[in-house]
XYZ file of N, CA and C in Angstrom:
465
model
N 188.666 92.659 104.070
C 187.789 91.732 103.386
C 187.488 90.560 104.314
N 186.234 90.175 104.348
C 185.829 89.071 105.212
C 186.077 87.745 104.531
N 186.531 86.808 105.327
C 186.713 85.444 104.847
C 185.637 84.576 105.473
N 185.306 83.461 104.834
C 184.327 82.555 105.439
C 184.796 82.125 106.829
N 183.897 82.160 107.762
C 184.223 81.759 109.131
C 184.567 82.929 110.030
N 184.810 84.137 109.459
C 185.079 85.309 110.280
C 183.792 85.734 110.978
N 183.934 86.271 112.157
C 182.776 86.774 112.889
C 182.390 88.138 112.349
N 181.103 88.368 112.213
C 180.630 89.684 111.783
C 180.879 90.675 112.900
N 181.421 91.831 112.574
C 181.776 92.800 113.599
C 181.006 94.102 113.496
N 180.366 94.357 112.417
C 179.677 95.626 112.250
C 180.602 96.642 111.624
N 180.078 97.791 111.297
C 180.891 98.814 110.651
C 181.930 99.385 111.606
N 182.991 100.017 111.066
C 183.975 100.649 111.946
C 183.291 101.665 112.849
N 183.701 101.721 114.079
C 183.103 102.639 115.037
C 181.798 102.129 115.635
N 181.412 100.899 115.293
C 180.179 100.310 115.803
C 180.307 100.134 117.313
N 179.366 100.683 118.065
C 179.385 100.570 119.519
C 178.662 99.312 119.940
N 179.329 98.479 120.666
C 178.696 97.267 121.177
C 178.007 97.609 122.482
N 176.788 97.144 122.620
C 176.037 97.423 123.835
C 176.409 96.484 124.957
N 177.092 95.420 124.672
C 177.499 94.510 125.723
C 176.572 93.335 125.922
N 175.569 93.174 125.100
C 174.641 92.066 125.244
C 175.282 90.775 124.767
N 174.905 89.683 125.392
C 175.398 88.379 124.955
C 174.815 88.004 123.607
N 173.782 88.702 123.195
C 173.134 88.399 121.924
C 173.298 89.549 120.931
N 174.420 90.253 120.966
C 174.650 91.360 120.033
C 174.526 90.908 118.592
N 175.094 89.750 118.303
C 175.042 89.222 116.944
C 173.588 89.017 116.514
N 172.793 88.476 117.401
C 171.382 88.261 117.095
C 170.630 89.582 116.976
N 170.937 90.520 117.880
C 170.268 91.817 117.839
C 170.534 92.534 116.522
N 171.751 92.435 116.030
C 172.122 93.156 114.821
C 171.559 92.518 113.556
N 171.410 91.204 113.551
C 171.004 90.517 112.329
C 169.545 90.071 112.322
N 168.856 90.189 113.438
C 167.471 89.715 113.517
C 166.524 90.635 112.764
N 165.469 90.044 112.235
C 164.445 90.827 111.549
C 163.672 91.659 112.568
N 163.408 91.066 113.701
C 162.692 91.766 114.770
C 163.648 91.980 115.939
N 163.493 93.082 116.644
C 164.383 93.341 117.780
C 164.230 92.290 118.879
N 165.336 91.935 119.496
C 165.331 90.911 120.544
C 164.795 91.413 121.865
N 164.721 92.724 122.055
C 164.247 93.203 123.352
C 162.814 92.754 123.616
N 162.031 92.624 122.555
C 160.648 92.159 122.745
C 160.623 90.708 123.232
N 161.482 89.897 122.677
C 161.530 88.490 123.100
C 162.033 88.358 124.528
N 163.066 89.127 124.876
C 163.558 89.083 126.256
C 162.466 89.534 127.218
N 161.746 90.598 126.864
C 160.664 91.081 127.730
C 159.546 90.049 127.832
N 159.200 89.417 126.717
C 158.132 88.402 126.743
C 158.535 87.210 127.599
N 159.770 86.758 127.479
C 160.236 85.636 128.305
C 160.217 86.006 129.780
N 160.702 87.199 130.093
C 160.719 87.639 131.487
C 159.306 87.727 132.048
N 158.380 88.306 131.289
C 157.002 88.431 131.766
C 156.318 87.076 131.906
N 156.550 86.175 130.946
C 155.906 84.857 131.008
C 156.404 84.056 132.204
N 157.702 84.044 132.427
C 158.242 83.274 133.547
C 157.887 83.904 134.888
N 157.848 85.224 134.940
C 157.440 85.895 136.178
C 155.968 85.618 136.478
N 155.146 85.611 135.447
C 153.725 85.315 135.653
C 153.540 83.898 136.193
N 154.284 82.939 135.646
C 154.192 81.556 136.153
C 154.587 81.487 137.620
N 155.704 82.135 137.959
C 156.162 82.116 139.349
C 155.176 82.830 140.259
N 154.664 83.972 139.816
C 153.731 84.743 140.643
C 152.398 84.018 140.832
N 152.040 83.156 139.913
C 150.800 82.391 140.056
C 150.986 81.118 140.869
N 152.141 80.479 140.756
C 152.339 79.190 141.417
C 152.932 79.288 142.820
N 153.854 80.212 143.062
C 154.479 80.299 144.387
C 153.511 80.631 145.519
N 152.508 81.476 145.319
C 151.569 81.730 146.418
C 150.810 80.491 146.879
N 150.721 79.475 146.047
C 150.048 78.244 146.469
C 150.776 77.577 147.634
N 152.063 77.849 147.775
C 152.846 77.255 148.855
C 152.545 77.887 150.207
N 151.952 79.070 150.228
C 151.697 79.763 151.498
C 150.220 80.079 151.698
N 149.338 79.269 151.136
C 147.904 79.536 151.257
C 147.416 79.510 152.697
N 147.963 78.660 153.550
C 147.483 78.537 154.920
C 148.107 79.520 155.883
N 149.024 80.345 155.434
C 149.711 81.285 156.329
C 148.837 82.508 156.590
N 149.137 83.213 157.680
C 148.345 84.413 157.987
C 148.420 85.429 156.841
N 147.374 86.204 156.717
C 147.283 87.121 155.584
C 148.366 88.196 155.525
N 148.942 88.700 156.641
C 149.967 89.735 156.484
C 151.183 89.265 155.657
N 151.499 87.984 155.742
C 152.644 87.474 154.992
C 152.261 86.270 154.139
N 151.057 86.272 153.646
C 150.550 85.157 152.859
C 150.769 85.317 151.369
N 149.832 84.841 150.586
C 149.987 84.809 149.134
C 150.238 86.173 148.489
N 149.584 87.204 148.979
C 149.765 88.524 148.378
C 151.197 89.029 148.556
N 151.760 88.817 149.740
C 153.154 89.217 149.972
C 154.109 88.375 149.137
N 153.765 87.122 148.895
C 154.606 86.261 148.053
C 154.645 86.778 146.615
N 153.509 87.220 146.106
C 153.461 87.779 144.751
C 154.310 89.051 144.692
N 154.153 89.928 145.679
C 154.938 91.170 145.716
C 156.429 90.879 145.759
N 156.831 89.961 146.618
C 158.252 89.649 146.740
C 158.792 88.962 145.494
N 157.969 88.165 144.835
C 158.387 87.537 143.577
C 158.650 88.598 142.517
N 157.746 89.561 142.399
C 157.929 90.636 141.418
C 159.180 91.458 141.720
N 159.347 91.861 142.962
C 160.502 92.680 143.327
C 161.820 91.958 143.137
N 161.880 90.712 143.563
C 163.129 89.941 143.432
C 163.439 89.627 141.969
N 162.416 89.411 141.169
C 162.651 89.185 139.735
C 163.231 90.433 139.096
N 162.721 91.589 139.468
C 163.268 92.838 138.945
C 164.705 93.051 139.361
N 165.020 92.758 140.621
C 166.402 92.888 141.082
C 167.327 91.925 140.350
N 166.884 90.691 140.148
C 167.704 89.704 139.446
C 167.882 90.072 137.977
N 166.848 90.623 137.350
C 166.958 91.035 135.944
C 167.951 92.182 135.798
N 167.886 93.150 136.698
C 168.849 94.254 136.655
C 170.257 93.746 136.916
N 170.393 92.823 137.855
C 171.712 92.267 138.150
C 172.264 91.483 136.962
N 171.405 90.796 136.219
C 171.861 90.066 135.029
C 172.393 91.032 133.977
N 171.752 92.179 133.844
C 172.216 93.171 132.866
C 173.524 93.815 133.295
N 173.758 93.903 134.599
C 174.958 94.582 135.095
C 176.109 93.611 135.351
N 175.829 92.483 136.018
C 176.906 91.566 136.410
C 177.004 90.328 135.541
N 175.984 90.017 134.772
C 175.963 88.797 133.978
C 175.008 87.794 134.588
N 174.550 86.867 133.769
C 173.542 85.910 134.219
C 174.071 84.986 135.304
N 175.348 84.626 135.232
C 175.899 83.670 136.185
C 175.864 84.195 137.615
N 176.056 85.494 137.810
C 176.096 86.063 139.156
C 174.864 86.899 139.499
N 173.821 86.807 138.712
C 172.656 87.670 138.936
C 171.938 87.376 140.248
N 172.119 86.223 140.809
C 171.474 85.877 142.077
C 172.154 86.555 143.261
N 173.429 86.894 143.120
C 174.212 87.374 144.255
C 173.712 88.704 144.835
N 173.459 89.746 144.028
C 172.936 90.979 144.625
C 171.564 90.796 145.285
N 170.732 89.956 144.724
C 169.416 89.699 145.320
C 169.582 89.012 146.669
N 170.430 88.004 146.713
C 170.681 87.296 147.971
C 171.264 88.236 149.022
N 172.220 89.069 148.623
C 172.833 90.014 149.560
C 171.829 91.020 150.096
N 170.999 91.562 149.207
C 170.003 92.549 149.637
C 168.976 91.926 150.577
N 168.430 90.771 150.185
C 167.415 90.138 151.037
C 167.992 89.713 152.380
N 169.227 89.224 152.383
C 169.863 88.855 153.653
C 170.024 90.076 154.544
N 170.478 91.184 153.985
C 170.652 92.406 154.768
C 169.321 92.916 155.303
N 168.277 92.841 154.483
C 166.961 93.313 154.935
C 166.432 92.431 156.053
N 166.528 91.107 155.899
C 165.996 90.216 156.934
C 166.801 90.314 158.227
N 168.108 90.477 158.114
C 168.920 90.579 159.326
C 168.819 91.955 159.975
N 168.645 92.997 159.176
C 168.666 94.344 159.717
C 167.312 94.968 159.947
N 166.261 94.244 159.728
C 164.952 94.879 159.842
C 164.088 94.285 160.935
N 164.670 93.962 162.043
C 163.868 93.500 163.178
C 163.107 94.704 163.713
N 161.892 94.859 163.240
C 161.093 96.021 163.613
C 161.608 97.278 162.934
N 161.645 97.307 161.590
C 162.171 98.489 160.906
C 161.366 99.733 161.244
N 162.079 100.822 161.476
C 161.429 102.080 161.840
C 161.806 103.152 160.831
N 161.050 104.203 160.848
C 161.338 105.334 159.973
C 160.322 105.436 158.859
N 160.276 106.613 158.268
C 159.286 106.860 157.221
C 159.574 106.066 155.960
N 160.839 105.766 155.696
C 161.205 105.057 154.467
C 161.320 103.547 154.649
N 161.031 103.039 155.823
C 161.148 101.597 156.066
C 160.289 100.764 155.116
N 159.048 101.156 154.803
C 158.283 100.345 153.849
C 158.898 100.308 152.451
N 159.740 101.280 152.134
C 160.358 101.317 150.810
C 161.605 100.436 150.778
N 162.553 100.620 151.713
C 163.795 99.849 151.654
C 163.622 98.439 152.202
N 162.636 98.228 153.057
C 162.420 96.901 153.637
C 161.146 96.278 153.080
N 160.886 96.472 151.808
C 159.646 95.963 151.215
C 159.483 94.451 151.316
N 160.550 93.630 151.319
C 160.309 92.182 151.412
C 159.714 91.720 152.746
N 159.890 92.497 153.804
C 159.407 92.062 155.117
C 158.190 92.849 155.586
N 157.627 93.660 154.729
C 156.440 94.435 155.086
C 155.184 93.578 154.931
N 154.144 93.883 155.675
C 152.876 93.162 155.496
C 152.344 93.354 154.078
N 151.511 92.436 153.658
C 151.030 92.422 152.274
C 150.249 93.674 151.901
N 149.635 94.352 152.854
C 148.814 95.511 152.548
C 149.565 96.824 152.442
N 150.865 96.815 152.603
C 151.646 98.054 152.559
C 151.752 98.577 151.125
N 151.134 99.736 150.878
C 151.147 100.313 149.529
C 152.552 100.711 149.097
N 153.350 101.236 150.019
C 154.704 101.662 149.668
C 155.599 100.473 149.344
N 155.390 99.364 150.044
C 156.167 98.156 149.736
C 155.801 97.632 148.349
N 154.520 97.667 148.017
C 154.085 97.254 146.675
C 154.675 98.182 145.612
N 154.688 99.481 145.893
C 155.236 100.439 144.920
C 156.732 100.207 144.723
N 157.455 99.924 145.807
C 158.897 99.673 145.690
C 159.164 98.393 144.909
N 158.394 97.340 145.183
C 158.581 96.078 144.458
C 158.213 96.233 142.983
N 157.135 96.954 142.703
C 156.742 97.179 141.307
C 157.778 98.014 140.574
N 158.330 99.024 141.249
C 159.377 99.847 140.631
C 160.620 99.014 140.348
N 160.986 98.136 141.272
C 162.146 97.262 141.047
C 161.896 96.338 139.861
N 160.683 95.796 139.762
C 160.365 94.903 138.647
C 160.382 95.644 137.320
N 159.756 96.808 137.275
C 159.690 97.562 136.019
C 161.074 98.057 135.586
N 161.839 98.598 136.522
C 163.169 99.116 136.164
C 164.110 97.984 135.770
N 164.135 96.914 136.568
C 165.002 95.783 136.245
C 164.589 95.076 134.972
N 163.285 94.916 134.779
C 162.796 94.280 133.559
C 163.104 95.099 132.324
N 162.950 96.412 132.414
C 163.249 97.278 131.271
C 164.744 97.251 130.952
N 165.577 97.309 131.978
C 167.026 97.266 131.757
C 167.440 95.949 131.105
N 166.892 94.853 131.594
C 167.222 93.547 131.025
C 166.687 93.408 129.600
N 165.479 93.879 129.352
C 164.902 93.761 128.012
C 165.707 94.551 126.990
N 166.174 95.716 127.377
C 166.918 96.558 126.440
C 168.351 96.079 126.259
N 169.034 95.754 127.343
C 170.466 95.415 127.257
C 170.746 93.927 127.173
N 169.870 93.114 127.727
C 170.156 91.686 127.802
C 171.143 91.415 128.916
N 171.492 90.172 129.091
C 172.450 89.809 130.129
C 173.848 90.201 129.682
N 174.638 90.666 130.613
C 176.012 91.030 130.305
C 176.761 89.766 129.885
N 177.580 89.856 128.834
C 178.306 88.646 128.396
C 179.299 88.195 129.451
N 179.441 86.899 129.549
C 180.374 86.319 130.500
C 181.785 86.384 129.925
N 182.757 86.552 130.797
C 184.149 86.567 130.356
C 184.600 85.153 130.006
N 185.762 85.096 129.402
C 186.304 83.783 129.034
C 186.641 82.994 130.298
N 186.259 81.756 130.310
C 186.560 80.895 131.459
C 187.963 80.344 131.294
N 188.691 80.385 132.364
C 190.063 79.949 132.260
C 190.416 78.801 133.042
């Protein structure tokens, strides 16, 4: 029997998805995945529209178009990392990946270089755009469905 002040737990055998907003997801009239997706899309759109203004005078291979591509790809990586590692550490995999790409891609070679080294490819590279778009779509979908992983108790 529940007493006032007890946390709602769901029925016996209820599987928790691990979202920080499980309580909200279970009791909300509308699913929260739509709100998470809308927030992610709105904030990404703002960043993708405003950040290219910082590189308007740069050469076209690495100018505004590449900034938009890299913003989309990095947002997708950070969203996926938030769903897997939690919001507090979601920046770490993105930082590690970008650092490895910038340090290891001095003249990247090979057929798959535009895919794995998409942040350093010229703006016109179709494969780099496809890789960044795939990262954004996959990471955004994972974050919208699962939400950020709950943080452990701080000690």
